[in-house]
CSV table of C-alpha atoms in Angstrom, one decimal:
chain,number,residue,atom,x,y,z
A,145,MET,CA,-63.1,54.4,-37.2
A,146,SER,CA,-59.6,54.8,-36.0
A,147,THR,CA,-58.0,52.9,-33.4
A,148,LEU,CA,-55.6,54.4,-31.3
A,149,ALA,CA,-51.9,53.0,-31.0
A,150,LEU,CA,-51.0,51.7,-28.3
A,151,PRO,CA,-47.5,52.4,-26.7
A,152,LYS,CA,-45.8,49.0,-26.3
A,153,LEU,CA,-44.6,48.3,-23.2
A,154,GLU,CA,-41.2,47.6,-23.1
A,155,PRO,CA,-39.8,44.3,-20.8
A,156,ILE,CA,-39.1,44.9,-17.5
A,157,ALA,CA,-35.8,43.0,-16.9
A,158,PRO,CA,-35.5,40.8,-13.6
A,159,ALA,CA,-33.8,42.3,-10.6
A,160,LYS,CA,-29.7,41.0,-10.2
A,161,PRO,CA,-30.7,39.3,-6.9
A,162,PRO,CA,-28.0,40.6,-4.5
A,163,ARG,CA,-24.1,39.3,-4.8
A,164,ARG,CA,-23.6,37.1,-1.6
A,165,ARG,CA,-20.5,38.1,0.6
A,166,LEU,CA,-18.5,35.5,2.3
A,167,SER,CA,-18.9,35.6,5.8
A,168,SER,CA,-16.0,36.3,8.6
A,169,TRP,CA,-15.8,32.5,9.2
A,170,GLN,CA,-16.3,31.5,5.7
A,171,ALA,CA,-13.5,34.4,4.6
A,172,TRP,CA,-11.2,32.1,7.5
A,173,GLY,CA,-12.1,29.1,5.9
A,174,VAL,CA,-11.3,29.5,2.6
A,175,ALA,CA,-8.2,31.6,3.7
A,176,LEU,CA,-7.0,28.5,6.0
A,177,LEU,CA,-7.8,26.1,2.9
A,178,ALA,CA,-6.0,27.6,0.3
A,179,PRO,CA,-2.4,26.7,1.3
A,180,TYR,CA,-3.6,22.9,1.3
A,181,VAL,CA,-4.9,23.3,-2.1
A,182,LEU,CA,-1.6,25.2,-3.1
A,183,VAL,CA,0.3,22.3,-1.6
A,184,PHE,CA,-2.3,19.7,-3.8
A,185,LEU,CA,-1.7,21.1,-7.1
A,186,VAL,CA,1.9,22.2,-7.1
A,187,PHE,CA,3.1,18.8,-5.5
A,188,VAL,CA,0.3,15.9,-6.2
A,189,LEU,CA,-1.6,16.9,-9.4
A,190,TYR,CA,1.5,19.0,-11.7
A,191,PRO,CA,3.7,15.6,-10.9
A,192,VAL,CA,0.8,13.4,-11.8
A,193,VAL,CA,0.0,15.8,-15.5
A,194,TYR,CA,3.6,16.4,-16.1
A,195,GLY,CA,4.2,12.6,-15.6
A,196,PHE,CA,1.5,11.8,-18.1
A,197,TRP,CA,2.8,14.5,-20.5
A,198,LEU,CA,6.0,12.5,-20.5
A,199,ALA,CA,4.5,9.6,-20.8
A,200,ARG,CA,2.4,10.6,-24.3
A,201,ASP,CA,4.8,9.2,-26.9
A,202,PRO,CA,3.7,5.5,-27.5
A,203,GLN,CA,7.7,5.2,-29.1
A,204,SER,CA,8.5,4.7,-25.0
A,205,TYR,CA,5.7,2.2,-24.3
A,206,LEU,CA,7.7,0.1,-27.5
A,207,ARG,CA,10.6,0.3,-25.9
A,208,LEU,CA,9.6,-0.5,-22.9
A,209,PHE,CA,7.7,-3.6,-23.5
A,210,ASP,CA,11.0,-4.7,-26.1
A,211,ASP,CA,13.1,-4.4,-22.9
A,212,PRO,CA,14.0,-8.0,-21.5
A,213,VAL,CA,13.9,-6.7,-17.7
A,214,PHE,CA,10.2,-5.4,-18.2
A,215,ALA,CA,8.9,-9.2,-18.5
A,216,GLY,CA,10.5,-10.4,-15.7
A,217,THR,CA,9.7,-7.3,-13.7
A,218,VAL,CA,5.8,-7.9,-13.9
A,219,VAL,CA,6.3,-11.6,-13.3
A,220,ASN,CA,8.2,-10.2,-10.3
A,221,THR,CA,5.4,-7.6,-9.2
A,222,LEU,CA,2.8,-10.1,-9.9
A,223,LEU,CA,4.6,-12.4,-7.2
A,224,PHE,CA,5.2,-9.8,-4.6
A,225,LEU,CA,1.1,-9.6,-4.1
A,226,ILE,CA,0.1,-12.6,-4.5
A,227,VAL,CA,2.5,-14.0,-2.2
A,228,GLY,CA,2.8,-11.0,0.0
A,229,ILE,CA,-0.3,-10.3,0.6
A,230,ASN,CA,-1.9,-13.5,0.7
A,231,VAL,CA,1.2,-15.0,3.7
A,232,LYS,CA,0.8,-11.0,5.6
A,233,MET,CA,-3.0,-11.0,5.7
A,234,LEU,CA,-3.4,-14.6,6.9
A,235,VAL,CA,-1.0,-14.4,9.5
A,236,ALA,CA,-2.3,-11.2,11.0
A,237,LEU,CA,-5.5,-12.6,10.8
A,238,PHE,CA,-3.7,-15.3,13.6
A,239,LEU,CA,-1.5,-13.0,15.5
A,240,SER,CA,-4.8,-10.5,16.0
A,241,GLY,CA,-6.7,-13.7,17.6
A,242,PHE,CA,-3.3,-14.0,20.0
A,243,PHE,CA,-2.6,-10.6,21.0
A,244,VAL,CA,-6.2,-10.3,21.9
A,245,THR,CA,-6.1,-12.8,25.2
A,246,ALA,CA,-6.2,-10.9,28.1
A,247,ARG,CA,-2.8,-12.0,29.8
A,248,PRO,CA,-0.1,-9.6,30.8
A,249,TRP,CA,2.9,-11.2,29.5
A,250,ILE,CA,1.1,-10.6,25.7
A,251,LYS,CA,0.7,-6.9,26.2
A,252,TRP,CA,4.6,-7.2,26.5
A,253,LEU,CA,5.3,-9.2,23.9
A,254,SER,CA,2.7,-6.7,21.4
A,255,VAL,CA,5.3,-4.0,22.2
A,256,LEU,CA,8.3,-6.0,20.6
A,257,PHE,CA,6.5,-7.0,17.8
A,258,ILE,CA,5.4,-3.4,16.4
A,259,LEU,CA,8.8,-2.9,16.8
A,260,PRO,CA,9.5,-4.0,12.6
A,261,TRP,CA,7.0,-1.2,11.8
A,262,ALA,CA,7.1,1.5,14.4
A,263,VAL,CA,10.9,2.0,13.0
A,264,PRO,CA,12.1,3.6,10.4
A,265,SER,CA,12.2,1.6,6.9
A,266,ILE,CA,15.8,2.6,6.3
A,267,PRO,CA,18.3,1.5,8.7
A,268,THR,CA,15.9,-1.7,9.5
A,269,ILE,CA,15.9,-3.2,5.8
A,270,LEU,CA,19.7,-1.8,5.0
A,271,SER,CA,20.4,-3.7,8.7
A,272,VAL,CA,19.0,-7.4,7.4
A,273,ARG,CA,20.8,-6.6,4.1
A,274,PHE,CA,24.3,-6.2,6.1
A,275,MET,CA,22.6,-9.9,8.0
A,276,LEU,CA,22.4,-11.9,4.9
A,277,ASN,CA,25.7,-10.8,3.3
A,278,PRO,CA,27.5,-13.9,2.5
A,279,GLU,CA,31.0,-13.4,3.6
A,280,TRP,CA,30.6,-11.7,6.8
A,281,GLY,CA,26.5,-11.2,7.5
A,282,VAL,CA,25.6,-13.0,11.2
A,283,VAL,CA,23.0,-15.3,9.1
A,284,ASN,CA,25.5,-17.3,7.1
A,285,GLN,CA,28.0,-17.0,10.3
A,286,ILE,CA,25.8,-18.9,12.8
A,287,ILE,CA,24.9,-21.4,9.6
A,288,PHE,CA,28.6,-21.9,9.3
A,289,LYS,CA,29.0,-22.3,12.9
A,290,LEU,CA,26.0,-24.7,13.2
A,291,THR,CA,26.2,-26.6,10.1
A,292,ALA,CA,30.2,-26.3,9.7
A,293,GLU,CA,29.0,-25.4,6.0
A,294,ASP,CA,28.9,-22.2,4.2
A,295,GLY,CA,25.2,-20.5,4.2
A,296,PRO,CA,23.8,-19.4,0.6
A,297,ASN,CA,24.2,-16.3,-1.5
A,298,TRP,CA,21.0,-15.1,-0.1
A,299,LEU,CA,21.0,-11.8,-2.3
A,300,ASN,CA,22.9,-13.1,-5.7
A,301,ASP,CA,20.5,-15.7,-6.7
A,302,ARG,CA,17.4,-14.2,-8.1
A,303,TRP,CA,14.2,-16.2,-6.3
A,304,LEU,CA,16.0,-16.1,-2.9
A,305,ALA,CA,16.7,-12.4,-3.3
A,306,LEU,CA,13.1,-11.8,-4.3
A,307,SER,CA,11.8,-14.0,-1.6
A,308,MET,CA,13.8,-12.1,1.1
A,309,ALA,CA,12.4,-9.1,-0.3
A,310,VAL,CA,8.7,-10.5,0.2
A,311,LEU,CA,9.5,-11.8,3.6
A,312,MET,CA,10.6,-7.9,4.4
A,313,HIS,CA,8.2,-6.6,3.6
A,314,ILE,CA,5.6,-8.7,5.6
A,315,TRP,CA,7.6,-8.3,8.4
A,316,LYS,CA,7.5,-4.7,7.9
A,317,SER,CA,3.9,-4.0,7.8
A,318,LEU,CA,2.9,-7.1,9.4
A,319,PRO,CA,2.2,-5.2,12.9
A,320,PHE,CA,0.2,-2.5,10.9
A,321,TRP,CA,-2.3,-4.8,9.8
A,322,THR,CA,-2.3,-7.0,13.0
A,323,MET,CA,-4.0,-3.9,15.0
A,324,ILE,CA,-6.3,-3.4,12.3
A,325,LEU,CA,-7.7,-6.7,12.6
A,326,ILE,CA,-7.1,-6.6,16.2
A,327,ALA,CA,-9.5,-3.5,16.6
A,328,GLY,CA,-11.6,-5.7,14.6
A,329,ARG,CA,-11.8,-8.4,16.7
A,330,LEU,CA,-12.1,-6.0,20.1
A,331,SER,CA,-15.6,-5.0,18.4
A,332,ILE,CA,-17.1,-8.1,18.6
A,333,PRO,CA,-19.5,-8.3,21.2
A,334,ASN,CA,-18.6,-10.8,23.7
A,335,GLU,CA,-22.2,-11.7,24.2
A,336,LEU,CA,-22.1,-13.5,20.7
A,337,TYR,CA,-19.1,-15.5,22.5
A,338,GLU,CA,-20.7,-16.3,25.6
A,339,ALA,CA,-23.7,-17.5,23.3
A,340,ALA,CA,-21.6,-19.5,21.6
A,341,SER,CA,-20.4,-21.3,24.5
A,342,VAL,CA,-23.4,-21.6,25.7
A,343,ASP,CA,-24.5,-23.8,22.5
A,344,GLY,CA,-21.4,-25.6,22.8
A,345,ALA,CA,-19.6,-24.4,20.1
A,346,SER,CA,-15.9,-24.6,19.7
A,347,ARG,CA,-12.9,-22.4,19.1
A,348,TRP,CA,-12.6,-23.3,15.1
A,349,GLN,CA,-16.8,-22.9,15.2
A,350,LYS,CA,-16.7,-19.5,16.7
A,351,PHE,CA,-14.5,-18.2,14.9
A,352,ARG,CA,-16.0,-19.7,11.7
A,353,PHE,CA,-20.0,-18.4,13.0
A,354,VAL,CA,-18.7,-15.0,15.3
A,355,THR,CA,-15.6,-13.6,14.2
A,356,TRP,CA,-15.3,-14.3,10.4
A,357,PRO,CA,-18.7,-12.9,9.7
A,358,SER,CA,-17.9,-9.6,11.8
A,359,LEU,CA,-14.4,-9.6,10.3
A,360,ALA,CA,-15.1,-10.1,6.5
A,361,THR,CA,-15.7,-6.8,5.4
A,362,LEU,CA,-12.5,-5.5,7.3
A,363,TYR,CA,-10.5,-8.3,6.0
A,364,LEU,CA,-11.5,-8.0,2.6
A,365,THR,CA,-11.3,-3.2,2.9
A,366,SER,CA,-7.7,-4.4,4.1
A,367,THR,CA,-6.1,-6.5,1.7
A,368,ILE,CA,-7.6,-4.4,-1.1
A,369,LEU,CA,-5.8,-1.6,0.7
A,370,SER,CA,-2.7,-3.8,1.0
A,371,MET,CA,-3.2,-4.4,-2.5
A,372,ILE,CA,-2.8,-1.0,-3.7
A,373,TRP,CA,0.3,-0.1,-0.7
A,374,THR,CA,2.3,-2.8,-2.0
A,375,LEU,CA,2.0,-2.3,-5.8
A,376,GLY,CA,4.1,1.0,-4.9
A,377,ASP,CA,6.6,-1.0,-2.0
A,378,PHE,CA,9.6,0.8,-2.8
A,379,ASN,CA,11.8,0.3,0.5
A,380,SER,CA,11.5,-3.2,0.3
A,381,VAL,CA,13.0,-4.3,-3.1
A,382,TYR,CA,15.2,-1.4,-4.0
A,383,LEU,CA,17.1,-1.3,0.2
A,384,LEU,CA,17.4,-4.8,0.3
A,385,THR,CA,18.5,-6.2,-3.4
A,386,GLY,CA,18.9,-2.7,-5.5
A,387,GLY,CA,16.6,-4.8,-8.4
A,388,GLY,CA,19.5,-7.3,-8.5
A,389,PRO,CA,21.1,-9.5,-9.4
A,390,ALA,CA,21.6,-7.8,-12.9
A,391,ASP,CA,17.9,-6.9,-12.3
A,392,LEU,CA,16.0,-9.9,-11.9
A,393,THR,CA,14.2,-8.3,-8.9
A,394,HIS,CA,12.9,-5.4,-9.8
A,395,VAL,CA,9.5,-4.3,-9.4
A,396,LEU,CA,7.2,-2.1,-11.1
A,397,ALA,CA,7.8,0.3,-7.8
A,398,THR,CA,11.4,-0.1,-8.7
A,399,LEU,CA,11.8,-0.2,-12.2
A,400,GLY,CA,11.5,3.6,-12.5
A,401,ILE,CA,14.5,4.4,-10.7
A,402,ARG,CA,16.6,2.2,-12.7
A,403,TYR,CA,15.2,4.0,-16.4
A,404,LEU,CA,15.9,7.2,-14.2
A,405,ARG,CA,19.6,6.3,-13.4
A,406,LEU,CA,19.4,5.3,-17.3
A,407,ASP,CA,18.5,9.0,-17.9
A,408,GLN,CA,15.5,7.3,-19.3
A,409,VAL,CA,12.9,9.8,-18.0
A,410,ASP,CA,9.9,8.9,-20.4
A,411,LEU,CA,10.5,4.9,-19.8
A,412,ALA,CA,10.4,5.4,-16.0
A,413,MET,CA,7.2,7.8,-16.6
A,414,ALA,CA,5.4,4.4,-18.9
A,415,THR,CA,6.1,2.4,-16.5
A,416,ILE,CA,4.2,3.9,-13.7
A,417,VAL,CA,1.5,5.1,-16.5
A,418,VAL,CA,1.6,0.9,-17.1
A,419,ALA,CA,1.4,0.0,-13.4
A,420,MET,CA,-1.9,2.0,-13.0
A,421,PRO,CA,-4.0,-0.7,-14.8
A,422,PHE,CA,-3.2,-3.1,-11.7
A,423,VAL,CA,-3.8,0.0,-8.6
A,424,LEU,CA,-7.3,2.0,-10.8
A,425,PRO,CA,-9.6,-1.2,-10.3
A,426,LEU,CA,-8.2,-1.7,-6.5
A,427,VAL,CA,-8.9,2.1,-6.1
A,428,TYR,CA,-13.1,1.7,-7.5
A,429,PHE,CA,-13.7,-1.6,-5.8
A,430,MET,CA,-12.5,-0.5,-2.7
A,431,MET,CA,-14.4,3.0,-2.8
A,432,LYS,CA,-17.4,1.5,-4.1
A,433,ARG,CA,-17.7,-1.1,-0.6
A,434,LEU,CA,-16.6,1.7,1.2
A,435,SER,CA,-19.5,4.0,-0.2
A,436,ARG,CA,-22.2,1.3,1.0
């Protein structure tokens, strides 16, 4: 008995979904976003990739570590970070409590206090550099009039010049962080302080049990962000001391400029790469805290 052979059926291909076209609003969004993406690619991503490419040679790092200026620069950078950030943030915490006091004259004083941060860095720091000139600077002239003795050579001694750079950084950025902490203090409900007063708490106890628990997260986040910005602070050192005397006050942010002036671009880029282990853990820790 013969069987009929059934024709072999070809599998039916699934229909392709229709291509989704951008709406007019989405097209406008892409058009408006494109210039920012282009600026990011040209002025951020390309310089970073090109810098890593220039610093790709391991010999550049060997030459960098053999340079005696580099070791002193790392020490200066650590001192700049440890002293500058801790002093700045502690003073900002204290001043934030002072400026939230509701008195008219404090409001006018706060306007003067914010000026160092609001004024551009170049004329401000250069003015301080002229004031510290050992021969005709106003600081040494005042010292001579008061004591009849010559003042110190502020910018020709390594540790004294580095101390002036740290103080310059603190003075310039202190108003900003004070305002941040003032905003944190103003967000604390007054009912908590009133309840603490009813319980007989002193000013120190109010700070310890009310203010600080409310400000701790903001203070830590501000400190980490300040460390990142301070590590890249170029103006405070370069405009005040120029890295001198004898390249003894350089930090990592200014050492790269020294190599650029010596036409050693690979060492300049290697300096930036070496600074990244200081920055990346701070960025990771800050983003981890902000994502909670």
